[in-house]
Short mmCIF file of C-alpha atoms (C1' of nucleotides) and ligand atoms in Angstrom, two decimals:
data_model
loop_
_atom_site.label_atom_id
_atom_site.label_comp_id
_atom_site.label_asym_id
_atom_site.label_seq_id
_atom_site.Cartn_x
_atom_site.Cartn_y
_atom_site.Cartn_z
CA MET A 598 88.52 96.23 72.38
CA GLN A 599 85.32 95.83 70.38
CA LYS A 600 83.05 96.61 73.28
CA GLU A 601 84.19 100.16 73.64
CA LEU A 602 81.46 101.31 71.25
CA ASN A 603 78.80 100.22 73.68
CA LEU A 604 80.07 102.31 76.51
CA SER A 605 78.00 105.18 77.73
CA LYS A 606 79.44 108.68 78.07
CA ASN A 607 80.52 108.42 81.69
CA GLN A 608 81.72 104.85 81.27
CA LYS A 609 83.87 105.89 78.33
CA ILE A 610 85.35 108.90 80.10
CA ILE A 611 86.28 106.82 83.07
CA PHE A 612 87.54 103.82 81.15
CA ASP A 613 89.75 106.03 78.98
CA LEU A 614 91.23 107.66 82.04
CA ILE A 615 92.05 104.36 83.72
CA ASP A 616 93.32 102.82 80.52
CA LYS A 617 95.61 105.76 79.73
CA SER A 618 96.97 105.82 83.27
CA GLY A 619 98.49 102.43 82.64
CA GLY A 620 98.09 101.38 86.24
CA PRO A 621 95.60 101.00 89.04
CA MET A 622 93.52 104.05 89.97
CA LYS A 623 91.44 104.70 93.04
CA ALA A 624 87.86 105.83 92.82
CA TYR A 625 88.32 109.27 94.35
CA SER A 626 91.43 109.93 92.29
CA ILE A 627 89.34 109.08 89.23
CA LEU A 628 86.67 111.44 90.50
CA PHE A 629 89.16 114.26 90.86
CA ASN A 630 90.45 113.68 87.36
CA VAL A 631 87.11 113.69 85.66
CA GLN A 632 85.52 116.65 87.35
CA LYS A 633 86.51 118.88 84.51
CA LYS A 634 84.50 116.61 82.27
CA GLY A 635 81.35 117.09 84.30
CA ILE A 636 81.40 114.05 86.52
CA LYS A 637 80.96 115.55 89.93
CA ALA A 638 79.81 112.89 92.35
CA PRO A 639 81.27 109.66 93.74
CA LEU A 640 78.20 107.76 92.70
CA GLN A 641 78.71 108.61 89.07
CA VAL A 642 82.16 107.15 89.30
CA TYR A 643 81.14 104.02 91.18
CA ARG A 644 78.29 103.34 88.80
CA ALA A 645 80.59 103.48 85.81
CA LEU A 646 83.20 101.37 87.63
CA ASP A 647 80.58 98.75 88.50
CA LYS A 648 79.54 98.45 84.91
CA LEU A 649 83.08 98.38 83.59
CA VAL A 650 83.95 95.62 86.05
CA GLU A 651 80.85 93.71 85.11
CA ILE A 652 81.72 93.69 81.43
CA GLY A 653 85.38 92.93 82.07
CA LYS A 654 86.90 96.17 80.75
CA ILE A 655 88.47 96.84 84.12
CA HIS A 656 89.19 94.79 87.23
CA LYS A 657 89.20 95.69 90.88
CA ILE A 658 92.43 95.08 92.79
CA GLU A 659 90.73 94.08 96.00
CA SER A 660 93.70 94.44 98.29
CA ARG A 661 94.22 98.01 97.11
CA ASN A 662 90.70 99.25 96.50
CA ALA A 663 91.82 100.25 93.05
CA PHE A 664 90.79 99.63 89.48
CA ILE A 665 92.93 98.69 86.51
CA ALA A 666 92.16 98.34 82.81
CA CYS A 667 92.06 94.80 81.59
CA GLN A 668 95.40 93.97 80.05
CA ASN A 669 94.18 90.80 78.52
CA SER A 670 92.23 91.43 75.38
CA SER A 671 90.35 88.17 75.67
CA CYS A 672 89.10 88.90 79.16
CA GLN A 673 85.57 89.96 78.28
CA VAL A 674 84.06 88.93 81.55
CA SER A 675 85.84 89.24 84.86
CA LYS A 676 85.56 85.86 86.32
CA ALA A 677 89.11 84.61 86.40
CA THR A 678 91.64 87.24 87.32
CA ALA A 679 95.21 87.16 88.53
CA PHE A 680 97.52 90.01 89.36
CA SER A 681 101.07 90.62 90.37
CA ILE A 682 101.57 93.45 92.82
CA CYS A 683 104.83 95.03 93.89
CA GLU A 684 104.66 95.83 97.58
CA SER A 685 107.21 98.57 97.24
CA CYS A 686 106.23 100.65 94.21
CA GLU A 687 102.65 99.33 94.03
CA ASN A 688 103.04 98.48 90.36
CA VAL A 689 100.32 96.06 89.30
CA SER A 690 100.05 93.90 86.26
CA GLU A 691 97.54 91.38 85.10
CA ILE A 692 98.88 87.89 84.78
CA SER A 693 97.73 85.99 81.77
CA ASN A 694 99.03 82.50 81.99
CA SER A 695 96.95 79.82 80.40
CA LYS A 696 98.30 77.06 82.60
CA LEU A 697 97.49 79.01 85.70
CA SER A 698 94.02 79.95 84.57
CA LYS A 699 93.32 76.39 83.44
CA TYR A 700 94.53 75.06 86.79
CA LEU A 701 92.41 77.47 88.80
CA SER A 702 89.32 77.30 86.63
CA ASN A 703 89.31 73.53 87.04
CA PHE A 704 90.18 73.56 90.70
CA SER A 705 87.89 71.77 93.04
CA ASP A 706 88.30 70.65 96.61
CA ASP A 707 86.40 68.22 98.77
CA SER A 708 83.76 70.74 99.76
CA GLY A 709 81.74 69.82 96.71
CA MET A 710 81.49 73.45 95.84
CA LYS A 711 81.81 74.39 92.19
CA TYR A 712 83.60 77.65 91.68
CA SER A 713 82.43 80.00 88.95
CA LYS A 714 84.91 82.76 89.59
CA TYR A 715 88.22 83.50 91.24
CA ASN A 716 90.58 86.33 91.96
CA LEU A 717 94.25 85.84 92.74
CA GLU A 718 96.72 88.43 93.88
CA PHE A 719 100.46 87.70 94.10
CA PHE A 720 102.72 90.00 96.09
CA GLY A 721 106.42 90.57 95.96
CA LEU A 722 109.06 92.99 94.74
CA CYS A 723 109.25 93.87 91.07
CA LYS A 724 112.61 93.77 89.28
CA LYS A 725 113.26 97.48 89.74
CA CYS A 726 112.51 97.45 93.42
CA LYS A 727 114.46 94.28 94.08
CA SER A 728 117.61 95.79 92.67
CA LYS A 729 117.58 98.77 94.97
CA MET B 1394 97.11 77.35 118.91
CA GLN B 1395 100.34 77.78 120.85
CA LYS B 1396 100.67 81.45 120.00
CA GLU B 1397 97.56 82.41 121.89
CA LEU B 1398 99.56 82.96 125.05
CA ASN B 1399 101.46 85.79 123.47
CA LEU B 1400 98.42 87.76 122.60
CA SER B 1401 97.81 91.03 124.41
CA LYS B 1402 94.53 91.79 126.13
CA ASN B 1403 92.79 93.46 123.20
CA GLN B 1404 94.22 91.01 120.72
CA LYS B 1405 92.89 88.12 122.75
CA ILE B 1406 89.45 89.61 123.17
CA ILE B 1407 89.16 90.26 119.47
CA PHE B 1408 90.63 86.97 118.36
CA ASP B 1409 88.34 85.02 120.64
CA LEU B 1410 85.31 86.85 119.26
CA ILE B 1411 86.24 86.18 115.63
CA ASP B 1412 87.21 82.61 116.35
CA LYS B 1413 84.01 81.83 118.18
CA SER B 1414 81.89 83.42 115.49
CA GLY B 1415 83.04 80.71 113.12
CA GLY B 1416 82.88 83.01 110.10
CA PRO B 1417 84.10 86.32 108.76
CA MET B 1418 83.46 89.40 110.81
CA LYS B 1419 83.69 93.04 109.83
CA ALA B 1420 85.64 95.55 111.84
CA TYR B 1421 82.74 97.64 113.04
CA SER B 1422 80.73 94.62 113.93
CA ILE B 1423 83.66 93.49 116.02
CA LEU B 1424 83.83 96.91 117.59
CA PHE B 1425 80.15 96.77 118.51
CA ASN B 1426 80.59 93.34 120.06
CA VAL B 1427 83.57 94.24 122.24
CA GLN B 1428 82.39 97.59 123.58
CA LYS B 1429 81.14 95.90 126.70
CA LYS B 1430 84.72 94.69 127.25
CA GLY B 1431 86.07 98.21 127.17
CA ILE B 1432 87.25 98.50 123.59
CA LYS B 1433 85.65 101.68 122.47
CA ALA B 1434 87.37 102.98 119.39
CA PRO B 1435 87.84 101.71 115.83
CA LEU B 1436 91.58 102.13 116.11
CA GLN B 1437 91.77 99.73 118.99
CA VAL B 1438 90.07 97.14 116.80
CA TYR B 1439 92.17 97.83 113.72
CA ARG B 1440 95.41 97.64 115.67
CA ALA B 1441 94.50 94.29 117.05
CA LEU B 1442 93.38 93.06 113.65
CA ASP B 1443 96.62 94.22 112.04
CA LYS B 1444 98.65 92.30 114.58
CA LEU B 1445 96.51 89.19 114.32
CA VAL B 1446 96.80 89.27 110.55
CA GLU B 1447 100.54 89.77 110.81
CA ILE B 1448 101.02 86.68 112.97
CA GLY B 1449 98.60 84.61 110.92
CA LYS B 1450 95.90 84.06 113.56
CA ILE B 1451 93.34 85.65 111.31
CA HIS B 1452 93.14 86.52 107.62
CA LYS B 1453 91.49 89.35 105.81
CA ILE B 1454 88.92 88.48 103.15
CA GLU B 1455 89.82 91.30 100.85
CA SER B 1456 86.71 91.17 98.67
CA ARG B 1457 84.52 91.47 101.75
CA ASN B 1458 86.52 93.70 104.06
CA ALA B 1459 86.12 91.06 106.70
CA PHE B 1460 88.34 89.00 108.92
CA ILE B 1461 88.23 85.31 109.67
CA ALA B 1462 90.12 83.11 112.10
CA CYS B 1463 92.72 80.93 110.50
CA GLN B 1464 91.21 77.49 109.99
CA ASN B 1465 94.53 75.92 109.17
CA SER B 1466 96.52 75.25 112.31
CA SER B 1467 99.79 75.29 110.47
CA CYS B 1468 99.24 78.71 109.01
CA GLN B 1469 101.46 80.71 111.38
CA VAL B 1470 102.21 83.49 108.95
CA SER B 1471 99.69 84.73 106.41
CA LYS B 1472 101.53 84.58 103.20
CA ALA B 1473 99.68 81.98 101.27
CA THR B 1474 95.92 82.08 101.68
CA ALA B 1475 93.01 80.70 99.73
CA PHE B 1476 89.32 80.98 100.45
CA SER B 1477 86.08 79.75 99.08
CA ILE B 1478 83.20 82.24 99.27
CA CYS B 1479 79.54 81.58 98.68
CA GLU B 1480 78.08 84.54 96.80
CA SER B 1481 74.63 83.81 98.13
CA CYS B 1482 74.99 83.15 101.87
CA GLU B 1483 78.47 84.71 102.18
CA ASN B 1484 79.79 81.64 103.91
CA VAL B 1485 83.58 81.63 103.80
CA SER B 1486 86.03 78.83 104.39
CA GLU B 1487 89.73 78.61 104.18
CA ILE B 1488 91.02 76.17 101.63
CA SER B 1489 93.93 74.08 102.69
CA ASN B 1490 95.03 72.04 99.76
CA SER B 1491 98.69 71.18 99.62
CA LYS B 1492 98.72 70.73 95.86
CA LEU B 1493 97.20 74.14 95.34
CA SER B 1494 99.50 75.87 97.78
CA LYS B 1495 102.51 74.15 96.32
CA TYR B 1496 101.47 75.11 92.84
CA LEU B 1497 100.93 78.76 93.78
CA SER B 1498 103.95 79.11 96.01
CA ASN B 1499 106.13 77.93 93.20
CA PHE B 1500 104.36 79.88 90.52
CA SER B 1501 106.45 82.21 88.42
CA ASP B 1502 105.75 83.91 85.19
CA ASP B 1503 107.99 85.59 82.62
CA SER B 1504 108.08 88.90 84.50
CA GLY B 1505 111.03 87.68 86.48
CA MET B 1506 109.25 88.71 89.63
CA LYS B 1507 109.55 86.39 92.61
CA TYR B 1508 106.38 86.21 94.64
CA SER B 1509 106.60 86.00 98.37
CA LYS B 1510 102.91 86.03 99.12
CA TYR B 1511 99.53 85.43 97.53
CA ASN B 1512 95.88 85.56 98.28
CA LEU B 1513 93.28 83.63 96.31
CA GLU B 1514 89.52 83.94 96.58
CA PHE B 1515 87.17 81.50 94.84
CA PHE B 1516 83.52 82.39 94.36
CA GLY B 1517 80.50 80.23 93.75
CA LEU B 1518 77.48 78.76 95.44
CA CYS B 1519 77.84 76.47 98.39
CA LYS B 1520 76.01 73.15 98.53
CA LYS B 1521 73.14 74.54 100.58
CA CYS B 1522 72.58 77.51 98.33
CA LYS B 1523 72.92 75.52 95.12
CA SER B 1524 70.12 73.20 96.15
CA LYS B 1525 67.62 76.01 96.66
"C1'" DA C 1001 54.13 107.35 70.44
"C1'" DA C 1002 54.42 104.18 74.28
"C1'" DC C 1003 57.00 101.12 76.95
"C1'" DG C 1004 60.63 99.12 79.53
"C1'" DT C 1005 65.50 99.41 80.39
"C1'" DT C 1006 69.69 101.65 81.16
"C1'" DA C 1007 72.16 105.67 82.36
"C1'" DT C 1008 72.53 110.16 84.65
"C1'" DG C 1009 72.29 113.95 88.28
"C1'" DT C 1010 72.30 115.38 93.02
"C1'" DA C 1011 72.30 115.37 97.99
"C1'" DA C 1012 72.94 113.04 101.95
"C1'" DT C 1013 74.92 109.50 104.58
"C1'" DA C 1014 76.98 104.94 105.69
"C1'" DA C 1015 80.91 102.03 106.16
"C1'" DT C 1016 85.79 101.35 106.32
"C1'" DA C 1017 90.28 102.87 107.83
"C1'" DT C 1018 94.08 106.00 109.47
"C1'" DA C 1019 96.69 110.18 111.64
"C1'" DA C 1020 98.30 112.33 115.62
"C1'" DC C 1021 99.40 112.49 120.19
"C1'" DA C 1022 99.60 111.10 125.09
"C1'" DT C 1023 100.14 107.38 128.26
"C1'" DT C 1024 100.88 102.74 130.00
"C1'" DT C 1025 102.61 98.09 130.14
"C1'" DA C 1026 105.82 94.45 128.94
"C1'" DT C 1027 110.65 92.81 128.02
"C1'" DA C 1028 115.27 92.78 128.57
"C1'" DA C 1029 119.88 94.57 129.74
"C1'" DG C 1030 122.99 96.35 133.04
"C1'" DC D 890 115.93 97.25 140.92
"C1'" DT D 891 116.64 100.73 137.55
"C1'" DT D 892 116.91 102.19 133.12
"C1'" DA D 893 116.16 101.74 128.41
"C1'" DT D 894 113.46 100.10 124.56
"C1'" DA D 895 109.75 98.26 122.28
"C1'" DA D 896 104.95 97.03 122.21
"C1'" DA D 897 100.39 97.99 123.35
"C1'" DT D 898 96.68 101.04 124.83
"C1'" DG D 899 93.48 105.16 125.12
"C1'" DT D 900 91.32 109.03 122.91
"C1'" DT D 901 89.91 112.43 119.58
"C1'" DA D 902 89.54 113.73 115.18
"C1'" DT D 903 89.65 112.93 110.42
"C1'" DA D 904 90.43 110.62 105.92
"C1'" DT D 905 88.98 107.34 102.59
"C1'" DT D 906 85.85 104.25 100.38
"C1'" DA D 907 81.16 103.19 99.11
"C1'" DT D 908 75.99 103.18 99.14
"C1'" DT D 909 70.88 104.85 99.76
"C1'" DA D 910 67.28 107.40 98.09
"C1'" DC D 911 64.98 109.88 94.89
"C1'" DA D 912 64.28 112.48 90.58
"C1'" DT D 913 65.19 112.95 85.64
"C1'" DA D 914 66.92 111.87 81.04
"C1'" DA D 915 68.40 108.98 77.15
"C1'" DC D 916 68.10 104.72 74.63
"C1'" DG D 917 66.13 100.69 72.24
"C1'" DT D 918 62.22 98.27 70.90
"C1'" DT D 919 57.70 97.61 69.23
ZN1 ZN E 747 91.51 91.06 82.37
ZN1 ZN E 748 108.31 97.78 92.47
ZN1 ZN E 749 95.21 80.29 107.63
ZN1 ZN E 750 75.76 79.57 100.43
#
DNA sequence: AACGTTATGTAATAATATAACATTTATAAG
DNA sequence: CTTATAAATGTTATATTATTACATAACGTT
């Protein structure tokens, strides 16, 4: 919330669009929607997206090549993300479950590798879609 | 292992290539490598990849747009996958940790959504890269 | 003002993936 | 063995996603 002030012009335009959409948006759909505001090229969009991801204002849904506003106000830096994705309506929401994040942040296996980041995507049918 | 017999010609060529590579491979790199075997078009590669993913012989590393042979012999169907990815050398390995998979397979949050599938990607530096 | 850093603009192109359609091969039933 | 059905293949074109390269402008600090 507090970081919004630091956003540059393009970053703000693009963040506001994604945030207001309430769901995941794809880069070229973003591009289409901001052309009236003077953002004309893919690279302008991708640069803003990169920065917004870096500072944790948005996250990339890797399996969908889409970007969603962070729904977890405490998520300043994107290094531990989890999402639930409906395979029917493509609704996505960010999971904020402290037990889960604690479990995954502390996870280590026998490889001796220390993990600094993770991304988890759960798939299934949302309530609405299940009841159809 | 036992399912290899059922693979079609293209599926077998492509699976063997990925499997032998020992790491993740990208679709167009696969295409380049199998052109001498008569597979000439991207679609031929993607169709085989789709099928191989579907039957769990390979998995897609979503954050890398790459495909890796299943390293877990019991993983017949890809519905619960976890990987460790080195952000320096891009080495990828499949994590098979029964506690982790049990935890995630049984995970449920307050959304009331029942998850049938998940994919988890951990990032960090592997041993080799850490010691540099 | 001068400097280094971050952001922007623009054009071209690379990399990833799918649509559409025709044909062939495998599997199984009758 | 023939017919039906599903699965796989071949081929061309195209859609979608993302980056390279280079020039310019704005910002923050001293
Ligand atoms: Zn978040
Ligand atoms: Zn749904
Ligand atoms: Zn596997
Ligand atoms: Zn490494």
